[in-house]
PDB file of C-alpha atoms in Angstrom:
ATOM      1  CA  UNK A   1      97.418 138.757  66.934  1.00 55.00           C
ATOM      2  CA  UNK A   2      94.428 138.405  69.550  1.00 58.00           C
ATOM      3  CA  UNK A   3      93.546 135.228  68.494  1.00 55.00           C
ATOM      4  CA  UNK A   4      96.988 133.483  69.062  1.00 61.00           C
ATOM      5  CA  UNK A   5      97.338 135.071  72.179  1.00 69.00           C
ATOM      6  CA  UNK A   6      94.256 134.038  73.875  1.00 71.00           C
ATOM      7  CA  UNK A   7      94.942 130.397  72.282  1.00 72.00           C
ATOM      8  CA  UNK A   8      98.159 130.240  73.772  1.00 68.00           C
ATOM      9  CA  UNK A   9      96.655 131.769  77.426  1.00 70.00           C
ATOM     10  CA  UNK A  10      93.817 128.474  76.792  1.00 71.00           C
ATOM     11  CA  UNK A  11      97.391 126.062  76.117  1.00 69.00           C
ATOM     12  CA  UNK A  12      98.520 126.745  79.405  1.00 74.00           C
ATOM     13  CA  UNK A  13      95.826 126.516  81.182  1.00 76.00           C
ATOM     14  CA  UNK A  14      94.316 123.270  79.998  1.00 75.00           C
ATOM     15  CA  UNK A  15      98.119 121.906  80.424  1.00 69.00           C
ATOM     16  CA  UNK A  16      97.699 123.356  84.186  1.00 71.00           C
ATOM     17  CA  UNK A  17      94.787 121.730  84.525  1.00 70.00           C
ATOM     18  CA  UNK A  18      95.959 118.533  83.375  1.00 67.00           C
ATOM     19  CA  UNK A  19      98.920 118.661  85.828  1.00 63.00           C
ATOM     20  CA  UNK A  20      96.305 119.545  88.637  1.00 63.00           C
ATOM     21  CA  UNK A  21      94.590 116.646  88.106  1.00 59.00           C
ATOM     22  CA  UNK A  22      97.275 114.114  87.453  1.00 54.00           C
ATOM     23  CA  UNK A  23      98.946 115.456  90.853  1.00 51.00           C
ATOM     24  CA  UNK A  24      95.558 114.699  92.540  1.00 52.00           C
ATOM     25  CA  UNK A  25      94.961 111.657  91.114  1.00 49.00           C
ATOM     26  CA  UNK A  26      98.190 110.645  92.627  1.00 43.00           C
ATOM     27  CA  UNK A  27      97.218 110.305  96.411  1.00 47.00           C
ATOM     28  CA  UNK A  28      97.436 105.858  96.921  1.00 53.00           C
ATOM     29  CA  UNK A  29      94.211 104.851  98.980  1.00 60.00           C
ATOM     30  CA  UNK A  30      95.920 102.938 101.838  1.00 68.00           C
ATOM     31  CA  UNK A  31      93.011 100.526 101.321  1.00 71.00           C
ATOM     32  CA  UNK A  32      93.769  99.210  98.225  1.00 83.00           C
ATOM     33  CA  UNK A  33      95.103  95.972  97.478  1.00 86.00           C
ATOM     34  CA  UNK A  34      94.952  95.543 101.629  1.00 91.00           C
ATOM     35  CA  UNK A  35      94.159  91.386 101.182  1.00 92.00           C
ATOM     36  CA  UNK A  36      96.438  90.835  98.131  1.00 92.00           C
ATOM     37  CA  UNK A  37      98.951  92.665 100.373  1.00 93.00           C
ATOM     38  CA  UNK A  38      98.266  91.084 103.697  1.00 93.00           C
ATOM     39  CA  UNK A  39      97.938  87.608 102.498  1.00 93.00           C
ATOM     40  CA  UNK A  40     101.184  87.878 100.316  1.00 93.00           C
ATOM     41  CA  UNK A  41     103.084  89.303 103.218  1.00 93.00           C
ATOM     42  CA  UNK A  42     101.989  86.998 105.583  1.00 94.00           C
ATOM     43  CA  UNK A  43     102.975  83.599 102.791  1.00 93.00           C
ATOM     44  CA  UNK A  44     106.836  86.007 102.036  1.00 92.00           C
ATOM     45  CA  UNK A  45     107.100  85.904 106.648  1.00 93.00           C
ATOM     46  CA  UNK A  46     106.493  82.258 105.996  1.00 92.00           C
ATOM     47  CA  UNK A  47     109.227  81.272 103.702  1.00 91.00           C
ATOM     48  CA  UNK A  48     112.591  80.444 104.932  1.00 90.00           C
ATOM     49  CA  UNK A  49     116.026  81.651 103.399  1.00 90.00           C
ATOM     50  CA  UNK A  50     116.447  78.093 102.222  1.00 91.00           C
ATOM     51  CA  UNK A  51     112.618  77.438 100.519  1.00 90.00           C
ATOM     52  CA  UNK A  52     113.226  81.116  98.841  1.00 89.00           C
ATOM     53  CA  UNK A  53     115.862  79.813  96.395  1.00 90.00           C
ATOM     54  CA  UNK A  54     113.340  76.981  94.884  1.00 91.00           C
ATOM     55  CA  UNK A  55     109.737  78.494  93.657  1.00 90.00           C
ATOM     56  CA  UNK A  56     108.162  75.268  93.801  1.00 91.00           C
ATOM     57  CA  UNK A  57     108.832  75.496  97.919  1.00 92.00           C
ATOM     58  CA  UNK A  58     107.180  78.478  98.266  1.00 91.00           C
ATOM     59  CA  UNK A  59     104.148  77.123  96.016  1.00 91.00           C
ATOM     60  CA  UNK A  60     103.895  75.051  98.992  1.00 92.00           C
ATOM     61  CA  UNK A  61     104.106  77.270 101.621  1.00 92.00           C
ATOM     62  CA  UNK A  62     101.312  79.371  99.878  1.00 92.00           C
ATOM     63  CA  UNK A  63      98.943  75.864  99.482  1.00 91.00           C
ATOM     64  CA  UNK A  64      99.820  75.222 103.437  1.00 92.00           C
ATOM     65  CA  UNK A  65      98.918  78.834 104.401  1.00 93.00           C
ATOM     66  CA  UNK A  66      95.591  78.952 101.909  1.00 90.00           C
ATOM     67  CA  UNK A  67      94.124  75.357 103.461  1.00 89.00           C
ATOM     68  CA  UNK A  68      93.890  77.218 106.746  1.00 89.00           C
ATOM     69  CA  UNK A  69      92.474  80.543 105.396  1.00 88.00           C
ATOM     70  CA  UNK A  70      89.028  82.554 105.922  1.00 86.00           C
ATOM     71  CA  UNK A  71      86.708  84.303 104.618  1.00 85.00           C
ATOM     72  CA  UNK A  72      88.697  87.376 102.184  1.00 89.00           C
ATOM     73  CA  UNK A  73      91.887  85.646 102.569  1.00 90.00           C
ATOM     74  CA  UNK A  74      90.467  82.249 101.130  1.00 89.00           C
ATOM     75  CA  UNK A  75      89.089  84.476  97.850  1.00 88.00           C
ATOM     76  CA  UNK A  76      92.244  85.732  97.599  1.00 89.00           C
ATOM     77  CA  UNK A  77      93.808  82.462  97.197  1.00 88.00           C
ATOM     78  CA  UNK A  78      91.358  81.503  94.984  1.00 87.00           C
ATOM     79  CA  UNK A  79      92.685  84.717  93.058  1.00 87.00           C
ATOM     80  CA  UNK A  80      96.382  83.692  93.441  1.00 87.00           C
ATOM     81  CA  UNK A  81      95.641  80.435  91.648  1.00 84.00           C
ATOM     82  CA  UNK A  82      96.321  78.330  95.397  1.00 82.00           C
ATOM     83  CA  UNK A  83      92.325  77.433  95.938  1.00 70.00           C
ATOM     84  CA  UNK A  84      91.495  73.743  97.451  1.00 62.00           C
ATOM     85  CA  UNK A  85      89.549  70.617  96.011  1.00 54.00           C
ATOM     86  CA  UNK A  86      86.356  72.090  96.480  1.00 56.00           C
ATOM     87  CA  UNK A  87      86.577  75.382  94.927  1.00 54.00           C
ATOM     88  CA  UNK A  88      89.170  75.193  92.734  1.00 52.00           C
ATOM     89  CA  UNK A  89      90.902  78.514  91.582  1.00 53.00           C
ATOM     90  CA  UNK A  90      90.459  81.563  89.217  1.00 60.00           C
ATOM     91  CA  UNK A  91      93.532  82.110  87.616  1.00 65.00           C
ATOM     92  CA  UNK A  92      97.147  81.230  86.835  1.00 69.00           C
ATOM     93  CA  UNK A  93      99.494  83.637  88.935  1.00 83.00           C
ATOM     94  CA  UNK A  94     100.572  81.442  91.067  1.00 87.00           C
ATOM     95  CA  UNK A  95     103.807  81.014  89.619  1.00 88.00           C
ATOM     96  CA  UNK A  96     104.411  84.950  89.115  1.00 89.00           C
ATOM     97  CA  UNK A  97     103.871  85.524  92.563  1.00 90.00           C
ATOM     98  CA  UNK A  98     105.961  82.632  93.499  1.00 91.00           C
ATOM     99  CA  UNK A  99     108.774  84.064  91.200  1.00 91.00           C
ATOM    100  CA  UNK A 100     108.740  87.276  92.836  1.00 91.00           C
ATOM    101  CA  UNK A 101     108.606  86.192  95.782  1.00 92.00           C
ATOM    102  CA  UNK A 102     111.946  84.320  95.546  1.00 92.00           C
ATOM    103  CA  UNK A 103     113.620  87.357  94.085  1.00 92.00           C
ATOM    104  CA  UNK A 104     112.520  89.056  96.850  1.00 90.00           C
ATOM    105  CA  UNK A 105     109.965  91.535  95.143  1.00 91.00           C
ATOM    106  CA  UNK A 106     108.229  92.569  98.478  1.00 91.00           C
ATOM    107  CA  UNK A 107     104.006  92.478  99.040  1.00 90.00           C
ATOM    108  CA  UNK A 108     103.275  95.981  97.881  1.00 92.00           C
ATOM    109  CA  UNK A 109     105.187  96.179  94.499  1.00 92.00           C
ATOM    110  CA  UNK A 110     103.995  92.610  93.816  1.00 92.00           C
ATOM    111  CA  UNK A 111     100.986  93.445  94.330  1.00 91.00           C
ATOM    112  CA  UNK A 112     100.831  96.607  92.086  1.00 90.00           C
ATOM    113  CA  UNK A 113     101.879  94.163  89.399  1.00 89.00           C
ATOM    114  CA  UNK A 114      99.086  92.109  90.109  1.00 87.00           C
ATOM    115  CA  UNK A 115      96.681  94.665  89.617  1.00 88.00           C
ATOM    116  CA  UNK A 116      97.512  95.318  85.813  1.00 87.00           C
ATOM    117  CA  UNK A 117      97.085  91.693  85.184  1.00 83.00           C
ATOM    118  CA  UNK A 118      94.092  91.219  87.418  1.00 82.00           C
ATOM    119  CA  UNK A 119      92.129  94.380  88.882  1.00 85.00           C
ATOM    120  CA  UNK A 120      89.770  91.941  90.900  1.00 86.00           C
ATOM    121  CA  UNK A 121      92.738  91.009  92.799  1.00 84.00           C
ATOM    122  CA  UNK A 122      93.185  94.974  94.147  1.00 87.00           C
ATOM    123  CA  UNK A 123      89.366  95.812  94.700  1.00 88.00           C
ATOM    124  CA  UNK A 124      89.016  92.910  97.521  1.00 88.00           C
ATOM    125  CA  UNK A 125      88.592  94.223 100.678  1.00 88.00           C
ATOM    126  CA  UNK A 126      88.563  93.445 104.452  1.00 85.00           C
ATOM    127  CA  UNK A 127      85.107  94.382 106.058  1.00 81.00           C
ATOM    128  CA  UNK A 128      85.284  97.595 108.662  1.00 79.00           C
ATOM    129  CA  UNK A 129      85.580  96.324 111.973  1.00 78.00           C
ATOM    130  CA  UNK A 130      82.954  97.686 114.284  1.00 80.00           C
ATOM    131  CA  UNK A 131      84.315  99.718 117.583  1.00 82.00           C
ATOM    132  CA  UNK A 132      81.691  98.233 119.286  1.00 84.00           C
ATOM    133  CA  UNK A 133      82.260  99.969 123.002  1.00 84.00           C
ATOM    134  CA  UNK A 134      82.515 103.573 121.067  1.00 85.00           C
ATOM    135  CA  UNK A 135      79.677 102.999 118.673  1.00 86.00           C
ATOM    136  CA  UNK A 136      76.010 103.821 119.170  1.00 89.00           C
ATOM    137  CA  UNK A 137      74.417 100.787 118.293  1.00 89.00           C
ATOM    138  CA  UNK A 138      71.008 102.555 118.305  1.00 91.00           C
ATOM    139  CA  UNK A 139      72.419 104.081 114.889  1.00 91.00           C
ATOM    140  CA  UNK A 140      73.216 100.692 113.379  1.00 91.00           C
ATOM    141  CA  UNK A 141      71.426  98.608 111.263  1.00 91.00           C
ATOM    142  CA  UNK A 142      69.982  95.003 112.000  1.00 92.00           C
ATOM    143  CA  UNK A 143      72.369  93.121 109.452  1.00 90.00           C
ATOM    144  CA  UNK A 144      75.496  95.406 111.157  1.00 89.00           C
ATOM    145  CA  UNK A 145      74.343  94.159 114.062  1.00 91.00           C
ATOM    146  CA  UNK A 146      74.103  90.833 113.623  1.00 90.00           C
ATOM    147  CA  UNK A 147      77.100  91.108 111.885  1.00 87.00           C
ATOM    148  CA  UNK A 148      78.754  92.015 115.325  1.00 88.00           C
ATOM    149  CA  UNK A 149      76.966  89.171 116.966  1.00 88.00           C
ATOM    150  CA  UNK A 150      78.041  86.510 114.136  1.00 85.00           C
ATOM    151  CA  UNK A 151      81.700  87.895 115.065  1.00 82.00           C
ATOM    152  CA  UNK A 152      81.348  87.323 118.705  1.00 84.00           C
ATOM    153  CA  UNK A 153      79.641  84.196 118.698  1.00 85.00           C
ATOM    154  CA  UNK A 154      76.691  85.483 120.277  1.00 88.00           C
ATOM    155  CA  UNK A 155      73.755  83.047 119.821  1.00 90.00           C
ATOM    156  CA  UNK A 156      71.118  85.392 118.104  1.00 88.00           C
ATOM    157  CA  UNK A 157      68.384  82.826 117.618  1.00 91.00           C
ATOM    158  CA  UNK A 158      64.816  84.000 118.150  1.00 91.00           C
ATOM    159  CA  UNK A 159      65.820  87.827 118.291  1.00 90.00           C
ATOM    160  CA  UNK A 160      63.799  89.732 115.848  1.00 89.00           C
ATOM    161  CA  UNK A 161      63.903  93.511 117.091  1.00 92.00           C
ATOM    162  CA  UNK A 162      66.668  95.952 116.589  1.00 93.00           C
ATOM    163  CA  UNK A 163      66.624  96.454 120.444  1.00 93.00           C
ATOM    164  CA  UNK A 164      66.455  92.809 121.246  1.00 92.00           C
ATOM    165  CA  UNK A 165      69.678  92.973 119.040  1.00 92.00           C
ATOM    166  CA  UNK A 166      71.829  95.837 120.994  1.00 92.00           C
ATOM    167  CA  UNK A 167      70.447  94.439 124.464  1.00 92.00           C
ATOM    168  CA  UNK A 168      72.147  91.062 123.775  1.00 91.00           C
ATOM    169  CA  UNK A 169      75.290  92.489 122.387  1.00 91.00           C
ATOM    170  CA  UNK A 170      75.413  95.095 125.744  1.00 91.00           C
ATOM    171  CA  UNK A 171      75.249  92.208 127.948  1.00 90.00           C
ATOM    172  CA  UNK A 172      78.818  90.477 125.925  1.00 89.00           C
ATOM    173  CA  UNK A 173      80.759  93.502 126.314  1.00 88.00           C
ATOM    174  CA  UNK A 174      79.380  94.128 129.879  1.00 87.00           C
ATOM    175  CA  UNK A 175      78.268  97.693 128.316  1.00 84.00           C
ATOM    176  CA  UNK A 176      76.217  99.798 130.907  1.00 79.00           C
ATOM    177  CA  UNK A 177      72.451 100.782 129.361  1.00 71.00           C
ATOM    178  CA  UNK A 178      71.984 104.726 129.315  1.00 63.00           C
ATOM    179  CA  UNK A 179      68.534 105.674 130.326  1.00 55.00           C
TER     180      UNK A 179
END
């Protein structure tokens, strides 16, 4: 009959639809996880053949690598479970990674892992890095700008104008001032 018919033509195309979808949701933003991945790769570079076979070794590597840390790397830690004295840490994976680590489960699967038991560890980020010398900085914002200056360790004090702003970072980079 008609009605059949036209229900199985709907069948098929909802289940094409589905497929579509599922096949686009499929593309891997090469931005995610970038710090879990980054700082775990960097702590598996630092462990030796030797400290690989004990988990409590590489525990220590990964406190040694965290005291030095910065800025997304430290909050990572602080993820991981490795944070110092002062801020202590958010959760307990510390040994899981550890684990892994010394069964030689590499950053990126790890860190996959670590997403299903802790999305916050997957949605940190590391902060665009400004091309300064192929940027207009006319089309910047004050903050983005001071942002670049805070990088640089350009003293910014008394500057209140967006041009005062992209004058002193000109001079730095020895940028040449289009009239």
């Amino acid at each position: 009959s008609i009605f059949s018919t036209s229900r199985h033509v709907m069948l098929r195309i909802s289940a094409l639809v589905a497929l579509l979808a599922v096949c686009h949701g499929a593309k891997e933003d090469e931005r995610d996880c970038e710090v879990c991945k980054a700082v775990i790769d960097t702590i598996d570079k630092l462990v030796t053949d030797a400290e690989r076979k004990d988990v409590e070794k590489i525990e220590k590597k990964m406190f040694q690598w965290c005291a030095t840390s910065k800025g997304k790397d430290k909050t990572m830690c602080y993820y991981i479970g490795v944070g110092d004295a002062e801020s202590g840490t958010a959760g307990g994976v510390k040994r899981d990674i550890s684990g892994s680590l010394a069964r030689g489960i590499n950053a990126k699967r790890l860190c996959t892992r670590m997403k299903k038991k802790d999305a916050q560890m997957c949605e940190l980020r590391y902060e665009k890095k400004i091309d300064v010398k192929n940027t207009d900085l006319k089309k910047l914002r004050v903050k983005e700008l001071r942002k670049i200056a805070d990088d640089e360790g350009i003293d910014v004090k008394g500057l209140v104008e967006k041009d005062e702003f992209i004058k002193k970072i000109q001079t730095h980079f020895g940028i040449k001032v289009e009239l």
